[in-house]
Coordinates of N, CA and C in Angstrom, one line a residue:
Q33 N 18.9 -7.5 5.8 CA 18.0 -8.2 4.9 C 16.6 -7.4 5.0
V34 N 16.2 -6.9 3.8 CA 15.0 -6.1 3.8 C 13.8 -7.1 4.0
Q35 N 12.9 -6.7 4.8 CA 11.6 -7.5 5.0 C 10.4 -6.5 5.0
L36 N 9.4 -6.9 4.3 CA 8.2 -6.1 4.3 C 7.0 -7.1 4.5
V37 N 6.3 -6.9 5.6 CA 5.2 -7.9 5.9 C 3.9 -7.2 6.0
E38 N 3.0 -7.5 5.1 CA 1.7 -6.9 5.1 C 0.7 -7.7 6.0
S39 N -0.3 -6.9 6.5 CA -1.4 -7.6 7.2 C -2.6 -6.7 7.1
G40 N -3.8 -7.3 7.4 CA -5.0 -6.5 7.5 C -6.0 -6.8 6.3
G41 N -5.6 -7.7 5.4 CA -6.5 -8.0 4.3 C -7.6 -8.9 4.8
G42 N -8.6 -9.1 3.9 CA -9.7 -9.9 4.2 C -10.9 -9.7 3.3
L43 N -12.0 -10.2 3.8 CA -13.3 -10.1 3.0 C -14.1 -8.9 3.7
V44 N -14.6 -8.1 2.8 CA -15.4 -6.9 3.3 C -16.5 -6.7 2.3
Q45 N -17.6 -6.2 2.8 CA -18.7 -5.9 1.9 C -18.5 -4.5 1.2
P46 N -19.1 -4.4 0.1 CA -19.1 -3.1 -0.6 C -19.5 -2.0 0.3
G47 N -18.7 -0.9 0.2 CA -19.0 0.3 1.1 C -18.3 0.2 2.4
G48 N -17.7 -0.9 2.7 CA -16.9 -1.1 4.0 C -15.5 -0.6 4.0
S49 N -14.8 -0.8 5.1 CA -13.5 -0.3 5.2 C -12.5 -1.4 5.7
L50 N -11.3 -1.2 5.3 CA -10.2 -2.0 5.8 C -9.0 -1.1 6.0
R51 N -8.1 -1.6 6.9 CA -6.8 -0.9 7.1 C -5.7 -1.9 7.0
L52 N -4.9 -1.7 6.0 CA -3.7 -2.5 5.8 C -2.5 -1.9 6.5
S53 N -1.6 -2.8 7.0 CA -0.4 -2.4 7.6 C 0.8 -3.1 6.9
C54 N 1.9 -2.5 6.9 CA 3.1 -3.1 6.4 C 4.3 -2.8 7.3
A55 N 4.8 -3.8 8.0 CA 5.9 -3.7 8.9 C 7.2 -3.9 8.2
A56 N 8.1 -2.9 8.3 CA 9.4 -3.0 7.5 C 10.6 -3.2 8.4
S57 N 11.6 -3.8 7.9 CA 12.8 -4.0 8.7 C 14.0 -4.2 7.7
G58 N 15.2 -3.9 8.2 CA 16.4 -4.2 7.4 C 16.9 -3.0 6.6
F59 N 16.3 -1.9 6.7 CA 16.7 -0.7 6.1 C 16.3 0.6 6.9
I60 N 16.8 1.7 6.5 CA 16.4 3.0 7.2 C 15.1 3.4 6.7
F61 N 14.0 3.0 7.4 CA 12.6 3.2 6.9 C 12.3 4.7 6.7
S62 N 12.8 5.5 7.6 CA 12.4 6.9 7.5 C 12.9 7.6 6.3
R63 N 13.9 7.1 5.6 CA 14.5 7.8 4.5 C 13.9 7.3 3.2
N64 N 13.0 6.3 3.2 CA 12.5 5.7 2.0 C 11.1 6.1 1.7
T65 N 10.8 6.2 0.4 CA 9.4 6.2 -0.1 C 8.9 4.8 0.1
M66 N 7.7 4.8 0.6 CA 6.9 3.5 0.8 C 5.7 3.6 -0.1
G67 N 5.3 2.4 -0.6 CA 4.1 2.4 -1.4 C 3.2 1.2 -1.3
W68 N 2.0 1.3 -1.8 CA 1.1 0.2 -1.9 C 0.7 0.1 -3.4
Y69 N 0.8 -1.2 -3.9 CA 0.4 -1.5 -5.2 C -0.6 -2.6 -5.1
R70 N -1.4 -2.8 -6.1 CA -2.3 -4.0 -6.1 C -2.4 -4.6 -7.5
Q71 N -2.7 -5.9 -7.5 CA -2.8 -6.6 -8.7 C -4.1 -7.5 -8.6
A72 N -5.0 -7.2 -9.5 CA -6.2 -8.0 -9.6 C -6.0 -9.1 -10.7
P73 N -6.8 -10.2 -10.6 CA -6.6 -11.3 -11.5 C -6.7 -10.9 -13.0
G74 N -5.7 -11.2 -13.7 CA -5.7 -10.9 -15.2 C -5.3 -9.5 -15.5
K75 N -4.9 -8.7 -14.5 CA -4.5 -7.3 -14.7 C -3.1 -7.1 -14.2
E76 N -2.5 -6.0 -14.7 CA -1.2 -5.6 -14.3 C -1.2 -5.0 -12.9
R77 N 0.0 -5.1 -12.3 CA 0.1 -4.4 -11.0 C 0.1 -2.9 -11.2
E78 N -0.7 -2.3 -10.3 CA -0.9 -0.8 -10.4 C -0.6 -0.1 -9.1
L79 N -0.2 1.1 -9.2 CA 0.1 1.9 -8.0 C -1.2 2.3 -7.3
V80 N -1.3 2.1 -6.0 CA -2.4 2.5 -5.2 C -2.1 3.8 -4.6
A81 N -1.0 3.9 -3.9 CA -0.6 5.1 -3.2 C 0.9 5.0 -2.8
R82 N 1.5 6.1 -2.7 CA 2.9 6.1 -2.1 C 3.1 7.3 -1.2
I83 N 4.0 7.2 -0.3 CA 4.3 8.3 0.6 C 5.8 8.4 0.7
S84 N 6.3 9.6 0.5 CA 7.7 9.9 0.5 C 8.2 10.1 1.9
S85 N 9.5 10.3 2.1 CA 10.1 10.5 3.4 C 9.7 11.9 3.9
D86 N 9.3 12.8 3.1 CA 8.8 14.1 3.5 C 7.3 14.1 3.7
Y87 N 6.7 12.9 3.7 CA 5.2 12.7 3.9 C 4.4 13.2 2.7
S88 N 5.0 13.6 1.6 CA 4.2 13.9 0.4 C 3.6 12.6 -0.1
T89 N 2.4 12.7 -0.7 CA 1.7 11.5 -1.2 C 1.3 11.6 -2.6
K90 N 1.0 10.4 -3.2 CA 0.5 10.3 -4.5 C -0.5 9.1 -4.5
Y91 N -1.6 9.3 -5.2 CA -2.6 8.2 -5.2 C -3.0 7.9 -6.7
G92 N -3.3 6.6 -6.9 CA -3.9 6.2 -8.1 C -5.3 6.9 -8.3
D93 N -5.6 7.2 -9.6 CA -6.9 7.9 -9.8 C -8.1 7.1 -9.3
S94 N -8.1 5.8 -9.3 CA -9.2 5.1 -8.9 C -9.5 5.0 -7.4
V95 N -8.5 5.5 -6.6 CA -8.7 5.4 -5.2 C -8.7 6.8 -4.5
K96 N -8.5 7.8 -5.3 CA -8.4 9.2 -4.7 C -9.7 9.5 -4.0
G97 N -9.6 10.1 -2.8 CA -10.7 10.4 -2.0 C -11.3 9.3 -1.2
R98 N -10.8 8.1 -1.4 CA -11.3 6.9 -0.7 C -10.2 6.3 0.2
F99 N -9.0 6.3 -0.3 CA -7.9 5.6 0.4 C -7.0 6.7 1.0
T100 N -6.3 6.4 2.1 CA -5.3 7.3 2.7 C -4.1 6.5 3.1
I101 N -3.0 6.9 2.6 CA -1.7 6.3 3.0 C -1.1 7.1 4.1
S102 N -0.5 6.4 5.1 CA 0.2 7.1 6.2 C 1.4 6.3 6.6
R103 N 2.3 6.9 7.4 CA 3.4 6.1 7.9 C 3.7 6.5 9.3
D104 N 4.3 5.6 10.1 CA 4.8 5.8 11.4 C 6.2 5.4 11.5
N105 N 7.1 6.4 11.4 CA 8.5 6.1 11.3 C 9.1 5.5 12.6
A106 N 8.4 5.8 13.7 CA 8.8 5.2 15.0 C 8.6 3.7 15.0
K107 N 7.6 3.3 14.3 CA 7.3 1.8 14.3 C 7.6 1.2 13.0
N108 N 8.3 1.9 12.1 CA 8.7 1.3 10.8 C 7.5 0.7 10.1
T109 N 6.4 1.4 10.1 CA 5.2 0.8 9.5 C 4.5 1.8 8.6
V110 N 4.0 1.3 7.5 CA 3.2 2.1 6.6 C 1.8 1.5 6.6
F111 N 0.8 2.4 6.5 CA -0.6 2.0 6.5 C -1.4 2.4 5.3
L112 N -2.4 1.7 5.0 CA -3.3 2.1 3.9 C -4.8 2.0 4.5
Q113 N -5.4 3.1 4.7 CA -6.8 3.1 5.1 C -7.7 3.1 3.9
M114 N -8.5 2.1 3.8 CA -9.4 2.0 2.6 C -10.8 2.1 3.0
N115 N -11.5 3.1 2.5 CA -12.9 3.4 2.8 C -13.7 3.3 1.5
S116 N -15.0 3.1 1.7 CA -15.9 3.1 0.6 C -15.5 2.1 -0.5
L117 N -15.1 0.9 0.0 CA -14.6 -0.1 -0.9 C -15.6 -0.6 -1.9
K118 N -15.1 -0.9 -3.1 CA -15.9 -1.4 -4.2 C -15.4 -2.7 -4.6
P119 N -16.3 -3.5 -5.3 CA -15.8 -4.8 -5.8 C -14.6 -4.7 -6.7
E120 N -14.4 -3.7 -7.4 CA -13.3 -3.5 -8.3 C -12.0 -3.2 -7.5
D121 N -12.1 -3.1 -6.2 CA -10.9 -2.9 -5.4 C -10.3 -4.3 -5.0
T122 N -11.0 -5.3 -5.3 CA -10.6 -6.7 -5.0 C -9.2 -7.0 -5.7
A123 N -8.2 -7.3 -5.0 CA -6.9 -7.6 -5.5 C -6.0 -8.0 -4.4
V124 N -4.8 -8.5 -4.8 CA -3.7 -8.7 -3.8 C -3.0 -7.3 -3.7
Y125 N -2.9 -6.9 -2.5 CA -2.2 -5.6 -2.2 C -0.8 -5.9 -1.7
Y126 N 0.2 -5.2 -2.3 CA 1.6 -5.3 -2.0 C 2.2 -4.1 -1.5
C127 N 2.9 -4.2 -0.4 CA 3.7 -3.1 0.1 C 5.1 -3.1 -0.6
C128 N 5.6 -1.9 -0.8 CA 6.9 -1.8 -1.4 C 7.7 -0.7 -0.8
A129 N 9.1 -0.8 -0.8 CA 10.0 0.2 -0.6 C 10.5 0.7 -1.9
A130 N 10.6 2.0 -2.1 CA 11.0 2.5 -3.4 C 12.3 3.3 -3.3
N131 N 13.0 3.5 -4.4 CA 14.2 4.3 -4.4 C 13.9 5.7 -4.7
A132 N 14.9 6.5 -4.9 CA 14.7 8.0 -5.0 C 13.9 8.4 -6.2
L133 N 13.9 7.5 -7.2 CA 13.1 7.7 -8.4 C 11.7 7.1 -8.3
Y134 N 11.3 6.7 -7.1 CA 10.0 6.1 -6.9 C 9.8 4.7 -7.5
V135 N 10.9 4.1 -7.9 CA 10.9 2.8 -8.5 C 10.9 1.8 -7.4
P136 N 10.0 0.9 -7.2 CA 10.0 -0.1 -6.2 C 11.3 -1.0 -6.2
S137 N 11.9 -1.1 -5.0 CA 13.1 -1.9 -5.0 C 12.9 -3.2 -4.2
H138 N 12.0 -3.2 -3.3 CA 11.7 -4.4 -2.5 C 10.1 -4.5 -2.3
W139 N 9.7 -5.8 -2.3 CA 8.3 -6.1 -2.2 C 8.0 -7.0 -1.0
G140 N 6.8 -6.8 -0.5 CA 6.2 -7.8 0.4 C 5.6 -8.9 -0.3
K141 N 5.0 -9.9 0.4 CA 4.4 -11.0 -0.3 C 3.0 -10.8 -0.6
G142 N 2.4 -9.7 -0.1 CA 1.0 -9.3 -0.5 C 0.0 -9.8 0.5
T143 N -1.2 -9.1 0.5 CA -2.3 -9.5 1.3 C -3.5 -9.4 0.5
L144 N -4.4 -10.3 0.5 CA -5.6 -10.4 -0.3 C -6.7 -9.6 0.3
V145 N -7.3 -8.7 -0.5 CA -8.5 -7.9 -0.2 C -9.6 -8.3 -1.1
T146 N -10.7 -8.8 -0.6 CA -11.9 -9.2 -1.4 C -13.1 -8.4 -1.0
V147 N -13.6 -7.7 -1.9 CA -14.8 -6.8 -1.7 C -16.0 -7.5 -2.4
S148 N -16.9 -8.0 -1.6 CA -18.0 -8.8 -2.1 C -19.1 -8.9 -1.1
S149 N -20.3 -8.9 -1.6 CA -21.5 -9.1 -0.7 C -21.8 -10.6 -0.6

């Protein structure tokens, strides 16, 4: 049974940083692309970042240069380091496992990130 459990969300001031974690189980983590998506109120879910099994990465345009995705295959965990946070980064952040075509196949329940003074 695939499980993805996010942690690390919370309230942070503009310009601050947060690090999200996603612990995975139930599948061969090292062989899968892992990703982070986010969904703000009234908006569609959008790609934040993804990291492939070969460690190649892709970022959404709005987070390039501020966010960094990484993975630790020994711990079956994917991370999202978020720096220089802006109010528009406020959203529920979801971890996902994706198939070979980068289509998400499993989702976590999400963690809320609120950027506000």
